[in-house]
PDB file of C-alpha atoms in Angstrom:
ATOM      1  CA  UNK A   1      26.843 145.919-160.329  1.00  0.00           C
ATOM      2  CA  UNK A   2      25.054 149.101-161.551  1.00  0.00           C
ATOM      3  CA  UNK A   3      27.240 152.167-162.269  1.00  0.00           C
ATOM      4  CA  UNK A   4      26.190 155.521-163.043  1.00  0.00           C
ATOM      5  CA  UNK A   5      28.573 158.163-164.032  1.00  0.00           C
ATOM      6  CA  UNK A   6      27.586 161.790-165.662  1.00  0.00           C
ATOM      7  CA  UNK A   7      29.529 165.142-166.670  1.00  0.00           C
ATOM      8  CA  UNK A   8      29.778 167.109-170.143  1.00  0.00           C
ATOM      9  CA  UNK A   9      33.461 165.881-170.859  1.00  0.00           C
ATOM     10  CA  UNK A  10      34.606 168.179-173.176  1.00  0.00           C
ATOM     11  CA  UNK A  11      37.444 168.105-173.546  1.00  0.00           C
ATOM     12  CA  UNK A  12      37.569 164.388-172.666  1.00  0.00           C
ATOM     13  CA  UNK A  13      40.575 164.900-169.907  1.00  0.00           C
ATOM     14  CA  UNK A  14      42.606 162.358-168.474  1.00  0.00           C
ATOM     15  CA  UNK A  15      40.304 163.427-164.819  1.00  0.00           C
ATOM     16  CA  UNK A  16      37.135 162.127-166.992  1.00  0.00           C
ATOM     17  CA  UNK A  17      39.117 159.283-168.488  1.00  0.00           C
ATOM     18  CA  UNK A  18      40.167 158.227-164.403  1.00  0.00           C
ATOM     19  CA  UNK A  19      36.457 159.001-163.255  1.00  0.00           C
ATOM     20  CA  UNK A  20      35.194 156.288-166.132  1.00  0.00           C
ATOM     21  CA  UNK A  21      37.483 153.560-165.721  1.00  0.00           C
ATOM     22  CA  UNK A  22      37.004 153.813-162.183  1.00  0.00           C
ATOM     23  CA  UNK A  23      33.046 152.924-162.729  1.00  0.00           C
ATOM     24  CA  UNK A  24      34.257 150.529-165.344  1.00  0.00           C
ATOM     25  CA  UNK A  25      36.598 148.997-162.725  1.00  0.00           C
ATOM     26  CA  UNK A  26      33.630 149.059-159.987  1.00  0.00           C
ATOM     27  CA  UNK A  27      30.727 147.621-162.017  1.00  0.00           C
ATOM     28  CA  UNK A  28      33.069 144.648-162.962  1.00  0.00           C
ATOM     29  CA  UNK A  29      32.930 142.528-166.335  1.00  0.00           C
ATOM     30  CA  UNK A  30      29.409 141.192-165.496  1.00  0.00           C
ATOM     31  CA  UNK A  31      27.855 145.090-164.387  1.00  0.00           C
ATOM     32  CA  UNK A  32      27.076 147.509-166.758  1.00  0.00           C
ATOM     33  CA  UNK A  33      27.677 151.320-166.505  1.00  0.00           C
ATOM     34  CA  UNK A  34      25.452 154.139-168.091  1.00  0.00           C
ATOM     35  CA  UNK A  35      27.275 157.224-168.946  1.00  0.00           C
ATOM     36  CA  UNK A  36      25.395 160.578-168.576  1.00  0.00           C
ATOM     37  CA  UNK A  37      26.078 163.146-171.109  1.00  0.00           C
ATOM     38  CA  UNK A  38      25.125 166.354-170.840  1.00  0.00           C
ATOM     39  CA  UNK A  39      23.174 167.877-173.287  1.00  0.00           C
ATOM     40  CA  UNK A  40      23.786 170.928-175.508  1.00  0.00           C
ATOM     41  CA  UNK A  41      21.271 173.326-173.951  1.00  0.00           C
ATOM     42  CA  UNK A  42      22.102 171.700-169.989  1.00  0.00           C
ATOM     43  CA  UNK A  43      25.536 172.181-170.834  1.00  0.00           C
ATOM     44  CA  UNK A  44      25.795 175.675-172.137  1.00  0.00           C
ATOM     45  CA  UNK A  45      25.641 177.155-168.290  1.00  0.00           C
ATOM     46  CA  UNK A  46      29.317 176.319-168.598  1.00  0.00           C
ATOM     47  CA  UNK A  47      31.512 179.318-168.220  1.00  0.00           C
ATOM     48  CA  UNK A  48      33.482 178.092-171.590  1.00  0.00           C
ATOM     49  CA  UNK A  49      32.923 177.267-174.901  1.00  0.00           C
ATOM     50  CA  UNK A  50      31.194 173.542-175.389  1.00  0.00           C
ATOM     51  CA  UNK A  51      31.414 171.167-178.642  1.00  0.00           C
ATOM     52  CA  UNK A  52      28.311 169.698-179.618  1.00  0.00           C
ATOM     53  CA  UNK A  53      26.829 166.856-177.724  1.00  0.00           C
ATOM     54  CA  UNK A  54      27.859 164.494-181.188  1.00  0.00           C
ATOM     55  CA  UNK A  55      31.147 165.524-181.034  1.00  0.00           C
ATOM     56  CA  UNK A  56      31.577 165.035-177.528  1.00  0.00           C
ATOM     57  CA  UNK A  57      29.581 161.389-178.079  1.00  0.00           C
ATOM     58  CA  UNK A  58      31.835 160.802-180.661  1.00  0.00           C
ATOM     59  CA  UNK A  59      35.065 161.564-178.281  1.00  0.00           C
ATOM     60  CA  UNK A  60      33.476 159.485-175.554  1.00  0.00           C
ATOM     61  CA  UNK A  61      32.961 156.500-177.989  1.00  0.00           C
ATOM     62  CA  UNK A  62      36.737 156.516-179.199  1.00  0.00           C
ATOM     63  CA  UNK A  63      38.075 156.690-175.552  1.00  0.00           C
ATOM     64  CA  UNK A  64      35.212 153.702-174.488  1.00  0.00           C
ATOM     65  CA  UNK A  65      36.592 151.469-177.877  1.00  0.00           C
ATOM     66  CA  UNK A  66      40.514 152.246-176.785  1.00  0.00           C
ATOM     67  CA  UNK A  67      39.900 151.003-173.710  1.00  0.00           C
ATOM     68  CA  UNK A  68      38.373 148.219-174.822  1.00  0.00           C
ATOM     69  CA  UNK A  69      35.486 148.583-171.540  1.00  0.00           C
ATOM     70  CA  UNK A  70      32.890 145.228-171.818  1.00  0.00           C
ATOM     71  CA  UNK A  71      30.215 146.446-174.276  1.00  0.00           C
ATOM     72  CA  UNK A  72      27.862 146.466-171.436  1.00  0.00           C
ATOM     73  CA  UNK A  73      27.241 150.176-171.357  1.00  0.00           C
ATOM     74  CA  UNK A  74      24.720 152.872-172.230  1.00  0.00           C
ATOM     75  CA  UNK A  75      25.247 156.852-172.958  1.00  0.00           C
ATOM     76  CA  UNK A  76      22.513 158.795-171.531  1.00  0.00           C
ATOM     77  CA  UNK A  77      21.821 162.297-172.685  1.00  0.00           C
ATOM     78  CA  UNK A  78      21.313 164.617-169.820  1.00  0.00           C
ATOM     79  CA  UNK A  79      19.086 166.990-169.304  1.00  0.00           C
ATOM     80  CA  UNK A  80      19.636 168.345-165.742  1.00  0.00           C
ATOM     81  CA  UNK A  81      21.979 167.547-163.058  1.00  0.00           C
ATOM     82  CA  UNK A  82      20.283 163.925-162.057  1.00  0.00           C
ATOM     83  CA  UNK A  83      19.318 161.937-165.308  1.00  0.00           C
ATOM     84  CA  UNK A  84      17.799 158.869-164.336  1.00  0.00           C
ATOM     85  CA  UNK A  85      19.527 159.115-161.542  1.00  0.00           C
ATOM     86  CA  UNK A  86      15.981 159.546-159.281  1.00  0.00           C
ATOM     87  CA  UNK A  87      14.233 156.755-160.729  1.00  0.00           C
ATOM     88  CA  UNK A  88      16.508 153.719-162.470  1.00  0.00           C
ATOM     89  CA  UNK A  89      17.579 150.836-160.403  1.00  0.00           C
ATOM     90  CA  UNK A  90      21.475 150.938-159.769  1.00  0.00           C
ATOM     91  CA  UNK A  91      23.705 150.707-157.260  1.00  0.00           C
ATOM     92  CA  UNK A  92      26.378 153.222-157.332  1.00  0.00           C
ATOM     93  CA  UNK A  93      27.183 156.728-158.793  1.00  0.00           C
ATOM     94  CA  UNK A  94      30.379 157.528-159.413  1.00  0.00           C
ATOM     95  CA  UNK A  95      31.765 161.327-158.790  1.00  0.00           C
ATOM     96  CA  UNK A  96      34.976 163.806-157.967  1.00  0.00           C
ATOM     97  CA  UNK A  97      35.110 165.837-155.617  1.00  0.00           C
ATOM     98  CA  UNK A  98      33.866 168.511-157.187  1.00  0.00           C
ATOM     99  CA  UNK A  99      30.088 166.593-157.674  1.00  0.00           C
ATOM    100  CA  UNK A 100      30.126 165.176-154.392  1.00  0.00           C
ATOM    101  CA  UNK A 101      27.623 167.565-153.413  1.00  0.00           C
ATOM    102  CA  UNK A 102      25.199 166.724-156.623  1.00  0.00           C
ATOM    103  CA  UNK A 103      25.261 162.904-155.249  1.00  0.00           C
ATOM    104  CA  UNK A 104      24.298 163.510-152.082  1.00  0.00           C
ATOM    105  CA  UNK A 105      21.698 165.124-153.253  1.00  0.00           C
ATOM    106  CA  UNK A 106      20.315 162.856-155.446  1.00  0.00           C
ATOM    107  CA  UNK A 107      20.065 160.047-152.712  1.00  0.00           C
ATOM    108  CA  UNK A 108      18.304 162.525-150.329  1.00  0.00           C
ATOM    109  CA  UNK A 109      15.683 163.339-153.190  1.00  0.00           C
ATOM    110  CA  UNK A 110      16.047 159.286-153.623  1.00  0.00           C
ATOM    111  CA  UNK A 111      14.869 158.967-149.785  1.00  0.00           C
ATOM    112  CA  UNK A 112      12.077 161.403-150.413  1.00  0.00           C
ATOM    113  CA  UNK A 113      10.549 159.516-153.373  1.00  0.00           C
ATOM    114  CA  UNK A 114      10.832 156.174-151.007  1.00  0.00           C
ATOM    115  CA  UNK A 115      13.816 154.693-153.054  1.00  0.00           C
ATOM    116  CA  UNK A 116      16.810 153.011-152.017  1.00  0.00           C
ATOM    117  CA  UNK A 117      19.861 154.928-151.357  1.00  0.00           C
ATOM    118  CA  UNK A 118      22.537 154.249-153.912  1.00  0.00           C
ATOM    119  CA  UNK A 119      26.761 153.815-152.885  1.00  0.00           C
ATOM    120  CA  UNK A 120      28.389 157.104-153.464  1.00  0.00           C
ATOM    121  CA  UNK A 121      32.179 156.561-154.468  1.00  0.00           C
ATOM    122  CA  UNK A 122      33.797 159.636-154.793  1.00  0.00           C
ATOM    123  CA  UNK A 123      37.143 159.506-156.919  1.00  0.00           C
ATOM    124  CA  UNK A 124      40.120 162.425-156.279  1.00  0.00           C
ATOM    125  CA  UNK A 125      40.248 164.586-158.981  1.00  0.00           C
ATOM    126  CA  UNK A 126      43.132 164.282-161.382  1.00  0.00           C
ATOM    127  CA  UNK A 127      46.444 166.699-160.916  1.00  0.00           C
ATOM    128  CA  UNK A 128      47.895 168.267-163.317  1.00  0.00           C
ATOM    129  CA  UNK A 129      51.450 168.728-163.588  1.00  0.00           C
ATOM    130  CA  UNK A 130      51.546 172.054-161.261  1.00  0.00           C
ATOM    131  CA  UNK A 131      49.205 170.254-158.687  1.00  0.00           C
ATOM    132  CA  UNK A 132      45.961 171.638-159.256  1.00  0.00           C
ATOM    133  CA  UNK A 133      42.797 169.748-160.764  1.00  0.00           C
ATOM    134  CA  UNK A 134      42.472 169.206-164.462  1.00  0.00           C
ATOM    135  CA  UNK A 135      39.849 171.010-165.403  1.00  0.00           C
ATOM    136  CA  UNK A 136      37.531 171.582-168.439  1.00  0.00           C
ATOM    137  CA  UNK A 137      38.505 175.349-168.062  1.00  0.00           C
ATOM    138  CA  UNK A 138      41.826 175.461-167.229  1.00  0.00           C
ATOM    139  CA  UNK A 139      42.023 173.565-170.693  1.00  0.00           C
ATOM    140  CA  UNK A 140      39.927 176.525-172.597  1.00  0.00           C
ATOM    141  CA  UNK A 141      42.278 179.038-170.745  1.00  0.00           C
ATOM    142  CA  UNK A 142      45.156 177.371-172.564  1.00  0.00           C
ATOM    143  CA  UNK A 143      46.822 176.827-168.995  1.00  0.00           C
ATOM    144  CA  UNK A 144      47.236 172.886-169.370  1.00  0.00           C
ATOM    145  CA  UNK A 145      46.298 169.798-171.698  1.00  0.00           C
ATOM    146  CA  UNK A 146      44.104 167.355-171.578  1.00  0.00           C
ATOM    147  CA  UNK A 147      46.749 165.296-169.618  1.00  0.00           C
ATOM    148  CA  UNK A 148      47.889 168.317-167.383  1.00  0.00           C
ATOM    149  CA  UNK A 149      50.738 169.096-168.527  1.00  0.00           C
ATOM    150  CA  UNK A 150      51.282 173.047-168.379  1.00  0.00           C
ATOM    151  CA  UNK A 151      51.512 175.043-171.511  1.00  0.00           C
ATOM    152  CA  UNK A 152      54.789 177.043-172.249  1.00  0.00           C
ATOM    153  CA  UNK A 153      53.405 180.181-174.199  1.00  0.00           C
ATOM    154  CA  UNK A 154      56.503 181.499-173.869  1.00  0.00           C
ATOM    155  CA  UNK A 155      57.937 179.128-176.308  1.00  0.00           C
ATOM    156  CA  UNK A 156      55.045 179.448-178.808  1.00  0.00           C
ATOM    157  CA  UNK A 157      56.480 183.433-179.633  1.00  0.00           C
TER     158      UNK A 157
END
């Protein structure tokens, strides 16, 4: 199977790391799964500070090599919100909750260029240790870690 799968991950959270196994885990040893990556001018509409598309790469390739995913997978750099998304032949995107909306769309602009619909599978977003979503920004508030856990500033005085 054909996997698609797209965000800025930075920092690479345990919510991204769930989001790409789970396309991993869909597109099976024999699939393959292309990563979207957002680019640094697409990604600096974010409302917090963003490392450089290399160092975010780099990141991306550690956590892909831990893992130890099939080496049947390519990192896209992203431009806008649907890559290839419009035009490549897959067979399933892969998004939380919170880019549900940004699938949806792409099969309905999918429909209107007279392509096939692609399977949406929509993953729960990851809770952190107070039971809301690990987020990109709660980490650059210094509210919680990459794995959720909250942060005690109290004991950092």
């Amino acid at each position: 199977m054909k996997v698609m799968v797209g965000g800025t991950f930075d920092p690479l959270h345990d919510g991204h790391r769930f989001l790409i196994s789970r396309a991993f885990e869909l597109a099976g040893p024999e699939g393959t799964v292309t990563i979207g990556l957002t680019s640094d001018q697409f990604a600096d509409r974010k409302s917090h500070p963003i490392h450089p598309y290399k160092e975010r790469e780099a990141a991306l390739l550690i956590f892909l090599e831990e893992k130890g995913f099939p080496r049947i997978w390519i990192i896209e750099e992203l431009h806008d919100r649907f890559g290839s998304t419009l035009d490549s032949e897959f067979d399933a995107l892969i998004v939380s909750e919170e880019t549900f909306p940004v699938a949806k769309e792409i099969n309905q602009l999918r429909r209107d260029k007279k392509r096939p619909c692609v399977e949406i599978h929509q993953i729960r977003c990851v809770l952190a240790e107070d039971g809301k979503w690990i987020s990109s920004t709660r980490i650059w508030r210094g509210e919680i870690d990459v794995h959720g856990h909250l942060i005690d500033h109290q004991s950092q005085i």
